[in-house]
XYZ file of C-alpha atoms in Angstrom:
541
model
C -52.400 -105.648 -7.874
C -51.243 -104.622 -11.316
C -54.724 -105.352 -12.893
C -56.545 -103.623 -9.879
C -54.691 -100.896 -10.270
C -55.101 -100.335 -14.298
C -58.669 -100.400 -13.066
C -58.606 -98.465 -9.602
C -56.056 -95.557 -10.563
C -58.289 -94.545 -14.314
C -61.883 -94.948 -12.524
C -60.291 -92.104 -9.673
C -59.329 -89.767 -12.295
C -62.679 -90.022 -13.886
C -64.648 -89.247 -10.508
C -61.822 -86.440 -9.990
C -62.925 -85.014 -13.523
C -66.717 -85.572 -12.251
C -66.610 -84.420 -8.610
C -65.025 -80.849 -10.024
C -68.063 -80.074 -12.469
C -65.635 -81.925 -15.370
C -67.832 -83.617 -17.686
C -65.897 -82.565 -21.168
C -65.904 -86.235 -23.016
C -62.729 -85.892 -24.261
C -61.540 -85.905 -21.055
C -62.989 -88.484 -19.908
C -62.308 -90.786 -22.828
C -58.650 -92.032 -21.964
C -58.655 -93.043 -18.089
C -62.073 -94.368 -19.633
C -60.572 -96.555 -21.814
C -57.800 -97.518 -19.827
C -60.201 -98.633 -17.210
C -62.656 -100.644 -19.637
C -59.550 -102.463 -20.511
C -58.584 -103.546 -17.419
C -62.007 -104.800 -16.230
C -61.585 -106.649 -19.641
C -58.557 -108.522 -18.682
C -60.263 -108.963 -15.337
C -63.301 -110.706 -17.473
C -61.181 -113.068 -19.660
C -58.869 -114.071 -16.723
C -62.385 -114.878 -15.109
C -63.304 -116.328 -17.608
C -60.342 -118.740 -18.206
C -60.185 -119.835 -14.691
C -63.768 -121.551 -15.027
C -65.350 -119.229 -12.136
C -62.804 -120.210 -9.958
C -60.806 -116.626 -9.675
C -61.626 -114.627 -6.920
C -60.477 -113.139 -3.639
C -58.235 -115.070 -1.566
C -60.150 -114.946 1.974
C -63.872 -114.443 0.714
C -65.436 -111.805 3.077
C -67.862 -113.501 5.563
C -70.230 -110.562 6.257
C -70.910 -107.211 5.118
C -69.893 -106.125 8.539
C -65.938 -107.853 8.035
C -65.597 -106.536 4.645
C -66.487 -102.864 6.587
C -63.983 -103.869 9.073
C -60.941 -104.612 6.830
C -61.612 -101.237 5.195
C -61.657 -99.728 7.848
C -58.482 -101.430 9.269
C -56.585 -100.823 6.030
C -57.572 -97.082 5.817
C -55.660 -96.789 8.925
C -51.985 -97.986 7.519
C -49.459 -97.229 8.793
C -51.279 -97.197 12.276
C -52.826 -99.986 14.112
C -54.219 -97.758 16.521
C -58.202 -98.374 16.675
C -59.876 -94.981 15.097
C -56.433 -93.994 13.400
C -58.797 -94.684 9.822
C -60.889 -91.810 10.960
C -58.141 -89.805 11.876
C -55.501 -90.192 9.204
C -58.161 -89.735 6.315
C -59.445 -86.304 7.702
C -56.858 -84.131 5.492
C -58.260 -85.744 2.407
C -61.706 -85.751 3.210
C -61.639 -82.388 4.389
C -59.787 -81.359 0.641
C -61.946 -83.450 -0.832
C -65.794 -81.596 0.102
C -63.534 -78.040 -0.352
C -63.294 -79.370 -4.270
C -66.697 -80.213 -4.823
C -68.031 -78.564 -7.774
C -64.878 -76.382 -8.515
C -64.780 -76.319 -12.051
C -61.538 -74.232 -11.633
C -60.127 -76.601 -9.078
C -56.062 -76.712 -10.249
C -54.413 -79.817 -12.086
C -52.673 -80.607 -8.278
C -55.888 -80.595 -6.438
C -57.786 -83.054 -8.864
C -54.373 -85.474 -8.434
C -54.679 -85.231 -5.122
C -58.392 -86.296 -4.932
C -57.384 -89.053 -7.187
C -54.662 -90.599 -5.359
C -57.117 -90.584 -1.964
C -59.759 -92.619 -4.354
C -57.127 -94.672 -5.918
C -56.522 -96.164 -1.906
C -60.105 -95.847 -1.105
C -59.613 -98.658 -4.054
C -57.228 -100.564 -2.500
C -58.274 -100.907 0.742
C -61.525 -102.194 -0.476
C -59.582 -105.106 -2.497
C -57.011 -105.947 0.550
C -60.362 -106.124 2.619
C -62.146 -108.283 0.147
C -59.196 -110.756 -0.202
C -58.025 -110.821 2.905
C -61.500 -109.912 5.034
C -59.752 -112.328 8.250
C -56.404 -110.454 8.450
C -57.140 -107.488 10.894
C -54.161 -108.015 13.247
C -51.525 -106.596 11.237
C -50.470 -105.061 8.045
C -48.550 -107.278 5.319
C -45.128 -105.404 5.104
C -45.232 -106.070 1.144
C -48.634 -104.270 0.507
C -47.177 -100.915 2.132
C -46.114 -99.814 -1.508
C -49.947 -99.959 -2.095
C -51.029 -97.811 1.296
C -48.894 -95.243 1.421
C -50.986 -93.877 -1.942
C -53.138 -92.983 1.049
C -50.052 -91.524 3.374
C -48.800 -89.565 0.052
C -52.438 -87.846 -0.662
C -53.191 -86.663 2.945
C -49.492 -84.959 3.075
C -50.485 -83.098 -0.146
C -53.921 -82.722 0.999
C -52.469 -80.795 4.216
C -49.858 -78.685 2.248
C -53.224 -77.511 0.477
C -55.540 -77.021 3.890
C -53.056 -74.972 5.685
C -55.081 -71.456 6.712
C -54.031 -67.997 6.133
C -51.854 -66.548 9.247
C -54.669 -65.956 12.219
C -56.069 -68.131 15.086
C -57.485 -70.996 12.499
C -53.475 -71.988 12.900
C -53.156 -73.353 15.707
C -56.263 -76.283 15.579
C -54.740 -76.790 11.921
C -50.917 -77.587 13.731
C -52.538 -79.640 16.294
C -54.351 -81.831 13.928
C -51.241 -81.867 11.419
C -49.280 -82.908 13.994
C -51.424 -85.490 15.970
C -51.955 -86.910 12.087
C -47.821 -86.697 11.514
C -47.404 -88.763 15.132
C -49.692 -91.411 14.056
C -48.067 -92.272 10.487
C -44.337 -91.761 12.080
C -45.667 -94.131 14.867
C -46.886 -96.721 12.638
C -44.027 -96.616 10.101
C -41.525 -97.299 12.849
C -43.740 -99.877 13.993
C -44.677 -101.454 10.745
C -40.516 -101.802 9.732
C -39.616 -102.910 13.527
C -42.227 -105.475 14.373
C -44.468 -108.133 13.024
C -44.027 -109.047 9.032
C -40.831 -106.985 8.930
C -39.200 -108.152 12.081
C -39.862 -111.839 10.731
C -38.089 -111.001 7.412
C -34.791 -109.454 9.198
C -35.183 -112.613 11.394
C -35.156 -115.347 9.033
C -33.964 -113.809 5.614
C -30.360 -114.598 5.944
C -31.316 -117.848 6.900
C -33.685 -118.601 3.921
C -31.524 -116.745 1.495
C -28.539 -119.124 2.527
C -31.251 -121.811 1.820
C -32.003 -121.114 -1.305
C -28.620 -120.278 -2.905
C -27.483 -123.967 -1.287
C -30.461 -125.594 -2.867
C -29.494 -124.085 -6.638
C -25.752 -123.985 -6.262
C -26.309 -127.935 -5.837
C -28.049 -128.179 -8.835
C -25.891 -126.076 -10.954
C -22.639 -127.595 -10.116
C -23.825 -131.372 -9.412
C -27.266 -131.385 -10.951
C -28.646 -132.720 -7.384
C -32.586 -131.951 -7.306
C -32.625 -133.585 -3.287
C -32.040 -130.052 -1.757
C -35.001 -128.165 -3.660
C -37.035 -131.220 -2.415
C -36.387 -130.355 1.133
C -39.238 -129.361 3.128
C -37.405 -126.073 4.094
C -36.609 -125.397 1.115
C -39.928 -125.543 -0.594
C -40.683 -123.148 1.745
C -38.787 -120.757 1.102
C -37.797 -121.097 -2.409
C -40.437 -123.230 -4.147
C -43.720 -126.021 -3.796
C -43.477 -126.658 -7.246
C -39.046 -127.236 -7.750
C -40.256 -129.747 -10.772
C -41.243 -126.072 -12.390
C -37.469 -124.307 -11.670
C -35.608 -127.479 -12.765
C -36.310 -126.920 -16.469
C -35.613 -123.650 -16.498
C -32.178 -123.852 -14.102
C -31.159 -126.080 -17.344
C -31.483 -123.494 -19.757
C -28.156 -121.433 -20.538
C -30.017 -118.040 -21.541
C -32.097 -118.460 -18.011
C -29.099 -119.249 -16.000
C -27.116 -115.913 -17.197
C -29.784 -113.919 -15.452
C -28.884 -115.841 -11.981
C -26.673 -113.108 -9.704
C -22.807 -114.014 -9.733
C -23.277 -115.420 -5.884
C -25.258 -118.253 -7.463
C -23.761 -118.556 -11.015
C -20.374 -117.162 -10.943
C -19.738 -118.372 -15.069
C -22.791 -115.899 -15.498
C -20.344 -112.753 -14.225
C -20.490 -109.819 -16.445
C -19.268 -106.237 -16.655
C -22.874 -104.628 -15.729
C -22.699 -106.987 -12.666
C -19.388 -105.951 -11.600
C -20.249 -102.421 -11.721
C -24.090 -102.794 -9.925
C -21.915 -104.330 -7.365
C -19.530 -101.304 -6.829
C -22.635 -98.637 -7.050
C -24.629 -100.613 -4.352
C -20.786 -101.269 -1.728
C -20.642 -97.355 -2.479
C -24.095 -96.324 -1.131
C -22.877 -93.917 1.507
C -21.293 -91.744 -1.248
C -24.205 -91.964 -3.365
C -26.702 -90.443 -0.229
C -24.056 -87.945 0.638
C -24.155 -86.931 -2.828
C -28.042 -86.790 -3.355
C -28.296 -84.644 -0.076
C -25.769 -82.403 -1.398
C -27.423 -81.808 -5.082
C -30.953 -81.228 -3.022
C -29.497 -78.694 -0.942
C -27.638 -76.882 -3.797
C -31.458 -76.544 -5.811
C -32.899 -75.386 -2.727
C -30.302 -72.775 -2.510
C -30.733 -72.008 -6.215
C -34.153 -71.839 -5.197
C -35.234 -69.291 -2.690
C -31.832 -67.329 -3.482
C -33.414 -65.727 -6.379
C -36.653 -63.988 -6.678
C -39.138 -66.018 -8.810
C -41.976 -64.508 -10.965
C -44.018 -68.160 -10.684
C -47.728 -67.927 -9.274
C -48.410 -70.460 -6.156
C -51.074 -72.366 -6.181
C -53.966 -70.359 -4.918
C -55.534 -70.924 -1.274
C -58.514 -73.775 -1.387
C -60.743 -71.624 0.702
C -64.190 -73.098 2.108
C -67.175 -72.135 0.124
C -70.912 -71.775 1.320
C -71.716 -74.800 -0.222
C -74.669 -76.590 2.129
C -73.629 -80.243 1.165
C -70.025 -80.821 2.866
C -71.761 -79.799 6.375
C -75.160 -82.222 5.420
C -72.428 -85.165 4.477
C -70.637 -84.741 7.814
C -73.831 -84.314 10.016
C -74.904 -88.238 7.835
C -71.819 -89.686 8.513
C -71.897 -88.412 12.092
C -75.435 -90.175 12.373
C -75.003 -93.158 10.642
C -71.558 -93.903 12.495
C -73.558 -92.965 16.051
C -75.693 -95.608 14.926
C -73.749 -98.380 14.157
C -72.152 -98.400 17.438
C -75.474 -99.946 18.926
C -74.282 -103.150 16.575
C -72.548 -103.916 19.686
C -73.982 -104.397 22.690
C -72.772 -102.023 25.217
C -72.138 -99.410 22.586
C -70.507 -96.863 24.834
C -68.066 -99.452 26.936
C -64.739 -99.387 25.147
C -62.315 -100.834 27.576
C -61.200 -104.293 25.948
C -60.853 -105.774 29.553
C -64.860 -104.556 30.361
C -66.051 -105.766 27.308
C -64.269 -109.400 27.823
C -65.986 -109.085 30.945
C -69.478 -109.059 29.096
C -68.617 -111.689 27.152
C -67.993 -114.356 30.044
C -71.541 -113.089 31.912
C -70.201 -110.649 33.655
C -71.642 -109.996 37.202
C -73.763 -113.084 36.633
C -70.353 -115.711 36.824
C -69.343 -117.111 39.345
C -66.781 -115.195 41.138
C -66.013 -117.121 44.222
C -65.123 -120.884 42.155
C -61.387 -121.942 42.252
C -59.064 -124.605 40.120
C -57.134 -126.951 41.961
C -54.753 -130.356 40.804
C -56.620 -133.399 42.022
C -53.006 -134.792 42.654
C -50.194 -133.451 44.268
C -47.979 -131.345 42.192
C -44.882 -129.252 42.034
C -47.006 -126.408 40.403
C -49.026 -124.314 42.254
C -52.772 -123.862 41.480
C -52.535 -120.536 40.404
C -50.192 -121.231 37.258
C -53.773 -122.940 36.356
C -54.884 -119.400 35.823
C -53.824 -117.599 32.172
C -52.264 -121.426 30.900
C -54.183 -121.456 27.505
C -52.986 -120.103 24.180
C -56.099 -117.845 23.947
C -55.474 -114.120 22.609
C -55.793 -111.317 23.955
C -54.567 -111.245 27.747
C -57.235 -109.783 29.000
C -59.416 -112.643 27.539
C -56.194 -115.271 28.581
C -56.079 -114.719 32.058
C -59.803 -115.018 33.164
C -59.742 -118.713 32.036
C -58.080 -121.724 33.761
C -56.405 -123.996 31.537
C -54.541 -127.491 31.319
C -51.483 -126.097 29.614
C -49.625 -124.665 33.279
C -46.016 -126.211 31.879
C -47.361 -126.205 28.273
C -48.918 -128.784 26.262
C -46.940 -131.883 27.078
C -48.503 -130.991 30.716
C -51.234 -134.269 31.607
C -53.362 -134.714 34.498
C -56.818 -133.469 36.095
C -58.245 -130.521 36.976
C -60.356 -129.854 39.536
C -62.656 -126.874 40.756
C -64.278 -125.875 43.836
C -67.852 -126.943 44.490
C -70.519 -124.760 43.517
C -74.627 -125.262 43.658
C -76.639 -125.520 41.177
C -79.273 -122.333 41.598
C -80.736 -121.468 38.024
C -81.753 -124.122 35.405
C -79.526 -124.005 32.933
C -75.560 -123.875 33.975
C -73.473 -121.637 30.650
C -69.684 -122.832 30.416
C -67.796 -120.433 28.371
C -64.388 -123.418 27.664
C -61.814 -123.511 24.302
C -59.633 -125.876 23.812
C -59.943 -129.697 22.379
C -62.729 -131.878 25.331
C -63.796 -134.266 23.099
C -60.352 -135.382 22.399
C -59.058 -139.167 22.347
C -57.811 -139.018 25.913
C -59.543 -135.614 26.959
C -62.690 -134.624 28.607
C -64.662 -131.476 29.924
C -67.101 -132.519 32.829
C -69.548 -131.685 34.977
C -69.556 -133.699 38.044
C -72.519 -134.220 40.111
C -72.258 -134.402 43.915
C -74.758 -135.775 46.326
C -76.107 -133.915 49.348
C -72.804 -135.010 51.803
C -70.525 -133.134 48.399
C -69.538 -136.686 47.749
C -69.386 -137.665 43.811
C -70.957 -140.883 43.691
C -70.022 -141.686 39.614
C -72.602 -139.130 38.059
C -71.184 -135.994 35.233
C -72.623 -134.875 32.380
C -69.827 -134.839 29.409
C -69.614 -131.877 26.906
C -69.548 -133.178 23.548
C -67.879 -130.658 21.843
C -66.399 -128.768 19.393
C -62.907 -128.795 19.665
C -62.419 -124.850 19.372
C -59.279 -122.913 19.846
C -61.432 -120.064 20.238
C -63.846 -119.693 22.497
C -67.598 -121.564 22.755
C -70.282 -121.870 25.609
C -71.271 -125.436 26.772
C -74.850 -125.080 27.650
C -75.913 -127.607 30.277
C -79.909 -128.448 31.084
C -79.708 -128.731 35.541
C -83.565 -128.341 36.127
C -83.322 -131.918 37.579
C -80.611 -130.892 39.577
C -81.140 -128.063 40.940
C -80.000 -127.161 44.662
C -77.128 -130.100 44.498
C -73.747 -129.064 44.210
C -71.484 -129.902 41.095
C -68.328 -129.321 40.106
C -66.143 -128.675 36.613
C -63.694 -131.269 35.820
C -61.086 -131.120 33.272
C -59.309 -134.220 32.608
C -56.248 -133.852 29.716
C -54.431 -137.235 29.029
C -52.588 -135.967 25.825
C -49.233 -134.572 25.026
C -49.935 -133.003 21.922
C -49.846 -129.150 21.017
C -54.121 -129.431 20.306
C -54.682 -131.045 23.912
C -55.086 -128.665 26.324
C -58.438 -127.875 28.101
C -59.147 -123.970 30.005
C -62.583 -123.174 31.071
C -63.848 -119.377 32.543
C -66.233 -119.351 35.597
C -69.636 -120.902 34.793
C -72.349 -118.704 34.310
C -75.960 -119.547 36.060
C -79.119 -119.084 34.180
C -82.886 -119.409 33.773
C -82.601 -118.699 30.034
C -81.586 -121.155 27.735
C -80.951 -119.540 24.913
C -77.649 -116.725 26.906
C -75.010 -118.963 24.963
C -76.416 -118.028 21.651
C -76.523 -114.305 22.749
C -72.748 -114.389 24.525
C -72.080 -116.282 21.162
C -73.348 -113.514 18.561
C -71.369 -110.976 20.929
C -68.365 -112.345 20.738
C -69.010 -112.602 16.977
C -69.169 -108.907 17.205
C -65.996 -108.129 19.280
C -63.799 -109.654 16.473
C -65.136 -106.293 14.894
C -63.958 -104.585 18.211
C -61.281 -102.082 16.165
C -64.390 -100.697 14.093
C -66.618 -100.318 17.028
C -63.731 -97.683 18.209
C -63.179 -96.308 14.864
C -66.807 -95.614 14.381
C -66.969 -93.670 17.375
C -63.531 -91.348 16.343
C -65.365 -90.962 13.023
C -68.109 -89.769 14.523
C -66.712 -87.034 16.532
C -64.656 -86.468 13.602
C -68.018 -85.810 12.002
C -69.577 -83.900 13.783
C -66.767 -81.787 14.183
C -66.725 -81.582 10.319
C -70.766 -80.942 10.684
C -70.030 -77.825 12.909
C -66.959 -76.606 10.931
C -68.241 -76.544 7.696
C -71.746 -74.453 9.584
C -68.848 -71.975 10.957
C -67.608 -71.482 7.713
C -70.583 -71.207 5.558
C -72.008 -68.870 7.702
C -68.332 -66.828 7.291
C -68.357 -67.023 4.157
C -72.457 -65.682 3.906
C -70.804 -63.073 5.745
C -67.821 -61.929 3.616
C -69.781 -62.040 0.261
C-alpha cells in the first residue's frame, strides 16, 4: 500500500496539473520524480523476488478485474450501482475543471484525491479480483480517499440560490444516505463484527503465549495451533527477538511489566481520560467557530465552479451512457434484474421440471420437505430451489429419492453441487421399465465434486419415453458429503449445460450488471445536463 501509494498519489497530481491546461515542467518535475521512484522500488522488489511478486488473487478475466473496480468504487456501500452513484460528485467536478487553467489550488486537490482512489480500487481489484462480497475493514483507511473527495467535490457543486437547489439536495442527500448506510454497516457487520467478536479472545491468546516465554522461556504456547493463528506461523522468527533486552522494552507493560516507564504511565492516563479529552476538543472547535463568523472577515471564498460550454463533458457522458447500455447485453437477459428471476434462468427456467418431488426411501423422523433448501449453497434464492442431503446437516446419511418423471427430449440437463463421486456417495439416474419398476439399470454421474454449482449432462436418446428417476445416495458423515440436485431440465440440445454454464459464469458479475445500468442513467442524465447547460451558457455570453 505504501509503495502504491508513492506511485498512485504523485501520478494524480500530475494528471490534475494536465487535465487543467498545466503543462509548466517545473511543475511537473517533483510528483514526477516522486512517482519514477516509486515504480523504481516497485522494479527492484520485482526484481529481487525472481518474478514471483505480484497480486495476491491474480484477476481471472478482464470482466472480474472490471467488477472489483467497480465493487470497490462503491465503499462504503454494498448496494449494487452505489459505484455509479457515490462517484457522481467527483465526476461531475471533475468535466467542470477540464481545461481551467485558472482552476484554484482546492479544486486540482480535489481532482487528485478522486484519481488517487480511482488508483486504489484498481490495485484492491487486481489483488483481490475474487473478493466481491464484502469490504476488508482494514483497507477503509484507503477508500474513504474516495468518501473525502466527493464531500469536497459537493461543497464545490452546490448552485447559486434558484430551482437548480433542490435536484442538487436530493442527490446530496441520497449520496449522504448511502455512505452513512454503509459506514454503519461496514463497523457493525462482517470483518468488523468478527474483530469485536474474537479480539478479546485472541488478544488474551497472544499475551498468554509471550508472557510464557518471558517469565519461563516456554516456546509450547506460540506453537499452538491457535496461537499461530493469531499471533504468528513463523514463532521460530519472534523467539530471537523476544530474547533481546532492547526489543523487549518496546513490549506494552501488560506483557513486560520490568519494561514500565514514565511515557507509559502517562499514555495510560491520556487514553483512561478520553472523555475529557473529546469534551475538550468539542469545546476548542466551537470557541473558533465562534471566533469565526463573530467577526466580519475581508477573505475571498473560493469562487463558484460554474459549467462552461465546453462540448466534451456532454460527448463523454452520452459514451459512457452507450458503452454501459451495451455491456448489459454481456448477460443474457440484460433487462431482468431480480436475483430470484435470474436464478430462475440459470436452472432452465420454464423448461424444468416443475411437477418432480424428493422423498426418503426409508422411513424417517424428518419430513420430505426439510429436503428442500438443505445445502450450503449461497444465495437463498439459489439455496432453496435445490434438494439436498444435508436436512439435519452433514453428519445426516441415507437415500434420496425423487418422483418419477419420463424421459421426453434426448438429452436430460441436471443442474447438482455437492461431492457424487465421493467414497461412499453417488448421484444417479435410475432407469425404470414400462410397469415404473427399476430392474438394476442407472447411469452414474462421474463428477466433479463442486461446492458450487455444475450441470450433469446425460445422453437418453436410447431411452426415450421410459420413465427414470434421480437418486441421491450419501453414506458419509463428513462436512464435504452432502449431495442437492435442482429439477432436471429436458432437452434436444446437447450443448444447454455449456450455455447455463457460461451464464452462471456471468452472474458472479451480477453486482456490475446492476451498476452498469445506474451508470447509465447516471449518464445520460449527465449527457442531457451538460446539453442544458451549454446551451445556458450559449445563452448568457
Amino acid at each position: 500500500g505504501t509503495l502504491a501509494s508513492m506511485v498512485a498519489a504523485p501520478l494524480a497530481v500530475v494528471a490534475a496539473l494536465l487535465w487543467t491546461g498545466q503543462r509548466e515542467r517545473r511543475r511537473l518535475l517533483a510528483p514526477g520524480v516522486v512517482a519514477g521512484l516509486g515504480l523504481l522500488l516497485f522494479a527492484v522488489i520485482h526484481w529481487q523476488a525472481g518474478g514471483r511478486a505480484g497480486p495476491a488473487n491474480e484477476s481471472r478475466s478482464l470482466l472480474d478485474l472490471l467488477h472489483g473496480v467497480v465493487f470497490q468504487l462503491g465503499w462504503p456501500s454494498g448496494l449494487p450501482g452505489a459505484a455509479a452513484v457515490l462517484q457522481v460528485p467527483w465526476l461531475i467536478h471533475a468535466l467542470r475543471l477540464r481545461g481551467r487553467a485558472d482552476a484554484t489550488a482546492t479544486d486540482r486537490i480535489i481532482f487528485a484525491l478522486g484519481l488517487w482512489n480511482l488508483a486504489h480500487a484498481v490495485g484492491l481489484a487486481l489483488a483481490r479480483s475474487g473478493g466481491t462480497e464484502g469490504y476488508v475493514s482494514r483497507y477503509g483507511d484507503l477508500l474513504f480517499i474516495g468518501t473525502l473527495a466527493g464531500i469536497l467535490a459537493l461543497a464545490r457543486l452546490v448552485p447559486a440560490p434558484g430551482r437548480a437547489r433542490w435536484p442538487f439536495m436530493a442527490g446530496a442527500t441520497l449520496w449522504g444516505a448511502l455512505v452513512i448506510a454503509g459506514l454503519w454497516q461496514n463497523a457493525t457487520e462482517g470483518h468488523a463484527a468478527y474483530f469485536h467478536q474474537t479480539a478479546a479472545q485472541s488478544n488474551q491468546v497472544r499475551r498468554d503465549a509471550l508472557l510464557a516465554y518471558l517469565e519461563r522461556g516456554d516456546p509450547q504456547p506460540m506453537e499452538q495451533k491457535e496461537t499461530r493463528w493469531v499471533l504468528t506461523n513463523s514463532p521460530e522468527l519472534v523467539r530471537p527477538l523476544l530474547d533481546r533486552p532492547d526489543f523487549r522494552a518496546l513490549l506494552p507493560a501488560s506483557v513486560n511489566p520490568a519494561g514500565d516507564s514514565a511515557l507509559g504511565r502517562l499514555n495510560r492516563a491520556l487514553q483512561a481520560r478520553w472523555p475529557w479529552w473529546l469534551l475538550g476538543g468539542f469545546a476548542l472547535l466551537g470557541t473558533g467557530l465562534v471566533l469565526t463568523f463573530s467577526r466580519p472577515t475581508t477573505d475571498r471564498p473560493l469562487p463558484e465552479l460554474v459549467p462552461t460550454a465546453d462540448r466534451w463533458p456532454g460527448w463523454a457522458a452520452l459514451a459512457v451512457a452507450l458503452a454501459c447500455t451495451g455491456g448489459l447485453f454481456l448477460w443474457s437477459n440484460p433487462l431482468v434484474f431480480s436475483r430470484e428471476a435470474r436464478w430462475t434462468h440459470m436452472l432452465g427456467g420454464d423448461a424444468a421440471l416443475t411437477n418432480i418431488t424428493f422423498d426418503f426411501t426409508v422411513h424417517s423422523p424428518l419430513p420430505p420437505e426439510r429436503l428442500q433448501g438443505a445445502a450450503p449453497l449461497s444465495p437463498p434464492e439459489l439455496r432453496n430451489r435445490f434438494h439436498g442431503t444435508a436436512p439435519e446437516g452433514p453428519g445426516w446419511t441415507g437415500t434420496v429419492l425423487s418422483s418419477p418423471f419420463t424421459l421426453s427430449q434426448p438429452w436430460l440437463v441436471v443442474p447438482f453441487a455437492g461431492y457424487p463421486t465421493g467414497d461412499g456417495n453417488g448421484l444417479r439416474l435410475r432407469l425404470l421399465d414400462a410397469e415404473g419398476i427399476w430392474q438394476g439399470e442407472e447411469l452414474s454421474c462421474q463428477g466433479p465434486n463442486q461446492e458450487g454449482i455444475a450441470y450433469w449432462t446425460i445422453d437418453v436418446t436410447a431411452h426415450r419415453g421410459r420413465q427414470a428417476r434421480l437418486v441421491l445416495y450419501d453414506g458419509r458423515t463428513e462436512d464435504q458429503a452432502w449431495i442437492a440436485v435442482a429439477p432436471p431440465i429436458p432437452t434436444d440440445r446437447p450443448n444447454l449445460a455449456v450455455d447455463l454454464t457460461q451464464r452462471l459464469q456471468r452472474e458472479n458479475q451480477s453486482r456490475l450488471h446492476a451498476t452498469l445500468a445506474v451508470l447509465a442513467l447516471a449518464a445520460y442524465l449527465g449527457a442531457f445536463v451538460s446539453w442544458r447547460n451549454r446551451r445556458i451558457a450559449r445563452v448568457a455570453g
